[in-house]
Coordinates of C-alpha atoms in Angstrom, one line a residue:
M1 CA -0.2 17.6 22.2
V2 CA 1.7 15.7 20.0
E3 CA 0.0 15.8 15.9
D4 CA -0.8 11.3 15.5
R5 CA 0.5 11.6 11.8
S6 CA 0.3 7.5 11.5
P7 CA -1.1 6.7 7.6
C8 CA -4.8 5.8 9.1
A9 CA -5.0 8.8 11.9
T10 CA -3.9 11.2 8.7
F11 CA -6.7 10.2 6.5
Q12 CA -9.8 9.9 8.9
N13 CA -8.0 14.1 9.3
Q14 CA -8.8 14.2 5.5
M15 CA -5.1 13.4 3.5
K16 CA -3.8 15.7 1.0
I17 CA -2.7 14.0 -1.7
I18 CA -2.0 15.8 -5.2
F19 CA -1.2 14.5 -8.7
R20 CA 1.3 15.9 -10.8
T21 CA 0.9 14.1 -15.0
D22 CA -0.1 15.0 -18.0
S23 CA -2.2 13.8 -20.8
S24 CA -1.9 15.3 -24.3
M25 CA -2.0 13.9 -28.1
D26 CA 1.7 13.1 -27.8
I27 CA 1.6 11.1 -24.2
G28 CA -2.1 10.2 -24.5
T29 CA -4.6 10.1 -22.4
G30 CA -3.5 7.0 -19.9
H31 CA -1.5 8.7 -17.7
V32 CA -4.5 11.0 -16.4
M33 CA -7.4 7.8 -16.9
R34 CA -5.1 5.4 -14.0
C35 CA -4.7 8.3 -11.8
L36 CA -8.4 9.0 -11.6
T37 CA -9.0 5.5 -11.2
L38 CA -6.0 5.7 -7.9
A39 CA -7.5 9.5 -6.9
E40 CA -11.1 7.8 -6.9
A41 CA -10.3 5.3 -4.6
L42 CA -7.9 7.6 -2.4
H43 CA -10.9 10.3 -2.0
N44 CA -14.2 7.5 -1.6
K45 CA -11.7 6.8 1.7
G46 CA -11.5 10.3 2.9
A47 CA -8.5 12.2 0.8
K48 CA -8.2 15.4 0.1
V49 CA -7.4 15.1 -4.0
S50 CA -6.7 17.5 -6.9
F51 CA -4.3 16.9 -9.8
I52 CA -1.6 19.4 -11.5
C53 CA -1.8 19.5 -14.7
R54 CA 0.1 21.2 -17.5
D55 CA -2.4 22.2 -20.5
L56 CA -1.2 20.6 -23.7
R57 CA -2.7 20.0 -26.8
G58 CA -5.3 17.1 -26.6
N59 CA -5.2 17.3 -22.8
L60 CA -7.9 16.1 -20.3
N61 CA -7.8 18.7 -17.6
D62 CA -11.4 19.5 -18.6
F63 CA -12.5 16.2 -17.5
V64 CA -11.0 15.5 -14.5
E65 CA -12.4 18.4 -14.0
R66 CA -15.7 17.7 -14.5
K67 CA -15.2 14.4 -12.6
G68 CA -15.4 17.0 -9.2
F69 CA -11.2 17.3 -8.9
T70 CA -9.8 20.3 -8.2
L71 CA -7.3 20.8 -10.8
Y72 CA -4.0 23.7 -11.3
R73 CA -3.7 24.3 -15.0
L74 CA 0.5 24.6 -15.2
L75 CA 0.9 27.4 -18.9
N76 CA 3.0 26.5 -21.7
S77 CA 6.5 28.7 -21.4
A78 CA 8.0 30.2 -25.1
K79 CA 11.0 30.1 -23.4
Q80 CA 13.9 27.5 -24.8
F81 CA 14.3 24.6 -23.4
R82 CA 17.4 24.5 -20.7
H83 CA 20.0 21.5 -21.7
D84 CA 18.3 18.3 -19.9
E85 CA 20.9 16.7 -17.8
Q86 CA 18.6 14.2 -16.7
N87 CA 18.9 12.5 -20.4
I88 CA 15.3 11.6 -20.0
A89 CA 13.9 10.2 -22.9
H90 CA 10.6 12.1 -22.9
A91 CA 11.5 15.4 -22.2
Q92 CA 10.7 17.2 -24.8
R93 CA 7.0 16.3 -23.6
L94 CA 6.7 18.2 -20.5
G95 CA 6.4 21.6 -23.1
V96 CA 8.9 22.8 -20.7
D97 CA 12.1 22.3 -19.1
W98 CA 12.0 20.2 -15.6
Q99 CA 13.7 23.1 -14.0
T100 CA 10.9 25.1 -15.0
D101 CA 8.4 22.8 -14.3
A102 CA 10.0 21.8 -11.0
E103 CA 9.5 25.7 -9.8
Q104 CA 6.0 26.2 -10.9
T105 CA 5.2 23.0 -9.2
K106 CA 6.4 23.8 -5.8
S107 CA 4.5 27.3 -6.1
I108 CA 1.6 25.2 -6.2
L109 CA 2.4 23.0 -3.4
A110 CA 3.5 26.0 -1.0
E111 CA 0.1 27.3 -1.7
N112 CA -1.6 24.1 -0.4
G113 CA 0.4 23.7 3.1
Y114 CA 1.7 20.5 4.1
V115 CA 0.5 17.6 1.2
D116 CA 1.1 13.8 2.8
W117 CA 1.6 12.4 -0.8
L118 CA 2.4 13.9 -4.2
I119 CA 2.2 11.2 -6.8
I120 CA 4.1 11.6 -10.0
D121 CA 2.5 9.5 -13.1
N122 CA 4.8 11.3 -16.2
Y123 CA 7.8 10.0 -18.0
S124 CA 9.1 13.8 -18.8
L125 CA 10.3 14.4 -14.8
G126 CA 12.7 11.9 -12.9
K127 CA 15.2 12.1 -9.9
N128 CA 16.3 15.8 -9.9
W129 CA 12.6 16.6 -9.8
E130 CA 11.5 14.6 -7.2
T131 CA 14.0 15.9 -4.9
R132 CA 13.0 19.5 -5.5
M133 CA 9.7 18.5 -3.9
R134 CA 10.8 17.1 -0.9
P135 CA 10.6 20.2 1.3
Y136 CA 6.6 20.2 0.5
V137 CA 5.5 17.1 0.8
K138 CA 5.7 14.1 3.3
G139 CA 6.1 11.4 0.4
L140 CA 6.3 10.4 -3.0
M141 CA 5.0 8.5 -4.8
V142 CA 5.8 7.1 -8.5
I143 CA 4.0 5.4 -11.4
D144 CA 6.3 4.1 -13.7
D145 CA 6.4 1.7 -16.6
L146 CA 9.5 2.6 -18.2
A147 CA 12.4 1.9 -15.7
D148 CA 14.7 4.0 -17.7
R149 CA 15.6 7.0 -15.5
F150 CA 16.5 7.6 -11.6
H151 CA 13.8 8.4 -8.8
D152 CA 13.3 9.7 -5.7
C153 CA 10.3 8.5 -4.2
D154 CA 9.3 6.7 -1.3
L155 CA 6.8 4.3 -3.2
L156 CA 6.5 3.1 -6.5
L157 CA 4.0 1.5 -8.6
D158 CA 4.2 -0.5 -12.2
Q159 CA 1.7 -2.7 -13.2
N160 CA 3.3 -4.4 -16.2
F161 CA 4.5 -7.3 -16.4
Y162 CA 8.1 -8.1 -17.6
E163 CA 10.5 -11.2 -17.2
N164 CA 12.6 -8.8 -14.5
F165 CA 9.4 -7.1 -13.4
E166 CA 10.5 -7.5 -10.0
T167 CA 13.8 -6.5 -10.3
R168 CA 14.3 -3.6 -13.0
Y169 CA 13.8 -0.9 -10.2
D170 CA 16.6 -2.0 -7.5
E171 CA 19.5 -0.3 -9.0
L172 CA 17.1 3.3 -10.2
V173 CA 15.3 3.7 -7.0
P174 CA 16.5 4.6 -3.3
Y175 CA 17.1 1.1 -0.5
N176 CA 14.1 2.0 1.5
C177 CA 11.4 2.6 -1.3
R178 CA 8.4 0.5 -1.1
K179 CA 7.9 -0.7 -4.8
L180 CA 4.7 -2.1 -6.3
L181 CA 5.1 -4.6 -9.0
G182 CA 2.8 -6.4 -11.4
P183 CA -0.5 -6.7 -12.5
K184 CA -1.8 -7.4 -9.5
Y185 CA -1.6 -3.8 -8.2
A186 CA -3.3 -2.6 -12.5
L187 CA -5.4 0.1 -11.4
L188 CA -8.7 -0.9 -13.0
R189 CA -11.9 1.3 -12.3
P190 CA -14.3 -0.6 -9.8
E191 CA -16.7 -1.5 -12.7
F192 CA -14.5 -3.7 -14.1
A193 CA -14.2 -5.6 -10.5
E194 CA -18.3 -5.3 -10.4
T195 CA -18.7 -6.9 -13.9
R196 CA -16.2 -10.0 -13.0
K197 CA -18.5 -11.0 -10.6
N198 CA -21.3 -11.5 -13.1
L199 CA -19.4 -12.7 -16.2
K200 CA -21.0 -14.1 -18.6
Q201 CA -19.5 -18.2 -19.8
R202 CA -18.0 -17.4 -23.5
N203 CA -19.1 -19.8 -26.3
C204 CA -17.3 -21.0 -28.7
K205 CA -18.4 -18.5 -31.2
V206 CA -17.5 -14.7 -31.7
N207 CA -20.5 -12.9 -32.0
R208 CA -19.5 -9.3 -30.8
I209 CA -16.0 -8.0 -31.9
L210 CA -14.7 -4.8 -29.5
V211 CA -12.6 -2.5 -31.7
S212 CA -11.0 0.8 -29.1
F213 CA -7.5 2.3 -29.3
G214 CA -7.5 4.6 -26.6
G215 CA -8.2 7.7 -26.2
N216 CA -6.7 9.9 -29.1
D217 CA -5.7 6.9 -31.7
P218 CA -3.4 9.8 -34.0
T219 CA -2.5 7.1 -36.6
D220 CA -6.7 6.0 -36.5
E221 CA -5.5 2.4 -36.0
T222 CA -9.8 2.3 -35.7
T223 CA -10.3 2.6 -39.3
K224 CA -7.4 0.2 -40.3
S225 CA -9.3 -2.3 -37.9
L226 CA -13.0 -1.5 -39.7
K227 CA -11.5 -2.0 -42.9
A228 CA -10.1 -5.5 -41.5
I229 CA -13.6 -6.1 -40.1
M230 CA -15.5 -5.5 -43.2
S231 CA -13.0 -7.9 -45.8
L232 CA -14.3 -10.6 -43.7
N233 CA -17.7 -9.9 -44.7
R234 CA -19.3 -11.1 -41.8
P235 CA -23.0 -9.0 -41.3
D236 CA -23.3 -11.5 -38.6
I237 CA -20.6 -10.4 -36.1
A238 CA -21.9 -7.2 -34.1
V239 CA -18.8 -4.7 -33.6
D240 CA -18.6 -1.9 -30.7
V241 CA -16.4 1.0 -32.0
V242 CA -15.3 3.1 -28.9
V243 CA -13.2 6.6 -29.2
G244 CA -12.4 9.2 -27.0
S245 CA -12.9 12.8 -27.1
S246 CA -9.6 14.2 -28.0
N247 CA -9.7 11.2 -31.3
P248 CA -9.1 13.4 -34.3
H249 CA -10.6 10.8 -36.4
K250 CA -13.9 10.4 -34.9
E251 CA -16.0 12.2 -36.9
K252 CA -14.9 9.9 -39.7
I253 CA -14.9 6.8 -37.7
E254 CA -18.4 8.1 -36.7
R255 CA -19.7 8.0 -40.7
I256 CA -17.9 5.0 -41.1
C257 CA -20.0 2.8 -38.3
S258 CA -22.9 4.1 -39.3
A259 CA -22.3 2.9 -42.8
M260 CA -21.9 -0.2 -41.7
T261 CA -24.8 -3.1 -40.8
N262 CA -23.5 -4.6 -38.0
A263 CA -21.1 -1.1 -36.3
S264 CA -22.2 0.8 -32.9
F265 CA -20.5 3.9 -32.6
Y266 CA -19.5 5.5 -29.0
C267 CA -17.7 8.5 -27.9
Q268 CA -15.8 8.8 -24.3
I269 CA -18.2 6.2 -22.7
N270 CA -18.5 5.1 -19.0
N271 CA -19.1 1.7 -19.6
M272 CA -16.6 0.3 -20.9
A273 CA -16.5 -3.1 -18.2
Q274 CA -20.1 -4.2 -20.0
L275 CA -18.2 -3.9 -23.5
M276 CA -15.8 -5.5 -23.2
A277 CA -18.0 -8.4 -21.1
D278 CA -19.9 -8.4 -23.8
A279 CA -17.8 -9.6 -26.5
D280 CA -16.3 -12.3 -27.4
L281 CA -12.8 -10.3 -29.0
S282 CA -11.4 -7.3 -29.3
I283 CA -8.7 -5.7 -31.7
G284 CA -6.8 -2.4 -30.0
A285 CA -3.4 -0.9 -28.3
G286 CA -0.6 -2.5 -26.3
G287 CA -1.1 0.3 -23.3
A288 CA -3.1 0.0 -20.1
T289 CA -6.1 -1.1 -21.5
T290 CA -4.7 -4.3 -21.5
W291 CA -5.5 -5.3 -18.1
E292 CA -8.8 -4.6 -18.6
R293 CA -9.5 -7.1 -20.7
C294 CA -7.1 -9.3 -18.6
C295 CA -9.3 -9.1 -15.8
L296 CA -12.4 -10.0 -18.0
G297 CA -10.8 -12.5 -19.6
L298 CA -11.4 -10.9 -23.0
P299 CA -9.1 -12.4 -25.8
S300 CA -7.4 -9.7 -28.0
I301 CA -5.5 -8.7 -31.0
V302 CA -3.2 -5.8 -30.3
M303 CA -0.9 -3.8 -32.0
T304 CA 2.1 -1.4 -30.2
L305 CA 1.5 2.8 -30.6
A306 CA 3.8 3.8 -28.5
E307 CA 7.9 2.7 -27.7
N308 CA 6.7 1.8 -23.9
Q309 CA 4.0 -0.8 -25.6
R310 CA 6.5 -3.2 -27.2
E311 CA 8.2 -5.4 -24.5
L312 CA 4.6 -5.3 -22.7
A313 CA 3.1 -6.7 -25.2
N314 CA 5.7 -9.4 -26.8
H315 CA 5.9 -10.4 -23.3
L316 CA 2.3 -11.3 -23.0
E317 CA 2.1 -12.7 -26.8
K318 CA 4.6 -14.9 -25.1
E319 CA 2.5 -16.1 -22.3
G320 CA -0.3 -16.6 -24.6
I321 CA -2.3 -14.0 -23.5
V322 CA -3.0 -11.6 -26.3
M323 CA -1.7 -12.2 -29.9
H324 CA 0.6 -8.8 -30.9
L325 CA 0.7 -8.1 -34.3
G326 CA 3.8 -5.5 -33.7
W327 CA 4.4 -1.5 -34.4
H328 CA 1.2 -0.8 -35.5
K329 CA 2.9 1.1 -39.1
E330 CA 4.6 -2.3 -40.0
V331 CA 0.5 -3.8 -39.6
S332 CA -1.3 -3.9 -42.9
E333 CA -5.3 -3.9 -43.1
K334 CA -4.6 -7.9 -44.7
D335 CA -2.3 -8.6 -41.3
M336 CA -4.8 -7.4 -39.3
W337 CA -7.8 -9.9 -41.5
Y338 CA -5.8 -12.6 -41.2
A339 CA -5.7 -12.2 -37.3
V340 CA -9.0 -11.4 -36.8
E341 CA -9.9 -14.7 -39.2
N342 CA -7.5 -17.2 -37.1
L343 CA -9.0 -16.1 -34.1
L344 CA -12.9 -16.3 -35.0
T345 CA -11.2 -20.4 -36.3
D346 CA -9.5 -21.1 -33.4
S347 CA -12.1 -21.4 -30.2
D348 CA -9.2 -23.3 -27.7
K349 CA -6.7 -20.6 -28.1
R350 CA -9.3 -17.9 -27.3
K351 CA -10.4 -19.8 -24.7
K352 CA -6.4 -19.9 -22.6
M353 CA -6.1 -16.4 -23.8
S354 CA -9.5 -15.4 -21.7
L355 CA -8.4 -17.9 -18.8
K356 CA -4.7 -16.9 -18.4
G357 CA -6.1 -12.9 -18.5
K358 CA -8.0 -13.7 -16.1
E359 CA -6.0 -14.8 -13.8
M360 CA -3.3 -11.9 -14.0
V361 CA -5.3 -9.6 -13.3
D362 CA -8.2 -9.6 -10.2
G363 CA -9.7 -6.3 -10.9
M364 CA -8.7 -5.1 -7.2
G365 CA -4.9 -3.4 -7.5
A366 CA -6.6 0.1 -7.0
K367 CA -7.6 -1.0 -3.3
K368 CA -4.6 -2.8 -3.2
V369 CA -2.3 0.1 -4.0
V370 CA -4.3 2.5 -1.3
E371 CA -4.7 -0.3 1.2
K372 CA 0.1 0.3 0.6
I373 CA -0.1 3.9 0.8
M374 CA -2.1 4.5 4.3
K375 CA -0.1 1.4 5.7
V376 CA 3.5 3.5 5.0
N377 CA 5.7 4.3 8.0
L378 CA 7.8 7.0 6.0
N379 CA 9.2 7.1 9.3
E380 CA 10.5 4.3 9.1
T381 CA 13.3 2.1 6.7
A382 CA 12.4 -1.1 4.9
S383 CA 13.4 -4.5 5.8

């Protein structure tokens, strides 16, 4: 009897999916967090999901395990890096050379038997690494934002919005690779779509500001933002401050919040969607959280904390979706104060930002990506 390997049947027979992604002080937490969102959506469809992550400083590996997923930990190597003929910009963040990583990952894949999908979300890995995984998996999916290297994959996801977002991977992936491009595929947790259904009508007044710079915020833009808010001398405006558990400044930030009569401090929370829904204005980074704010129509002031955020933030400002202040090191406390004051007094601008953001992201991206994974027939070439 021939085994039915169609996508739907595979899911019914518990499709086996493994993620290869990392988090650290240098990398941040965004890659792991969006992979967790997709992993949970796949798990809810009956897939058996696990992770392969390296033990880098400031990682979220324990958090992934607490979410109930099997996690294979890759150890760091004291060996010198081999020459990187791939010329990948972020190669050093991998902790080892790509060849070592490939051998370690292959060993884990071999232990797992036949793997249906290997999903890679890692700026340090490219075509050469991916090709070495081919004998161990049925399909390869890449999640990327940079479009700065070649890939050997069957499915590529880039949830970002650039002027050329529909064509920038044309020469970087195989001709038969399916491409999922744009914010309609943004990987948001289900709570954002649910919260969106009951979203309140924001009025002309700003009653609440949300400050959140992601999981790490190594340069402490949170404190800079809080000082700017304090300079406004607006105790009537409540301030919610959210940090990740790996934030190296969290104790100091908590002390600052305690000294403010109108601030509340939160660490590693599960109700970010509700805090965004309650807020009238947000201050944060220009990374993946952008799509969460857009989904809930939250007007935002953003700074870029990593080079890969710059182009996206610039384009979103051009479209009137965010107010982008630029590279974080070049943004002063006074610049932040001026930006907040500007939006506090411009209700029309806030309203336009809110509407445009909601039009761009509906919160159903993870569901759409899962549907595409289920429908991809890896035995056919793309038309």
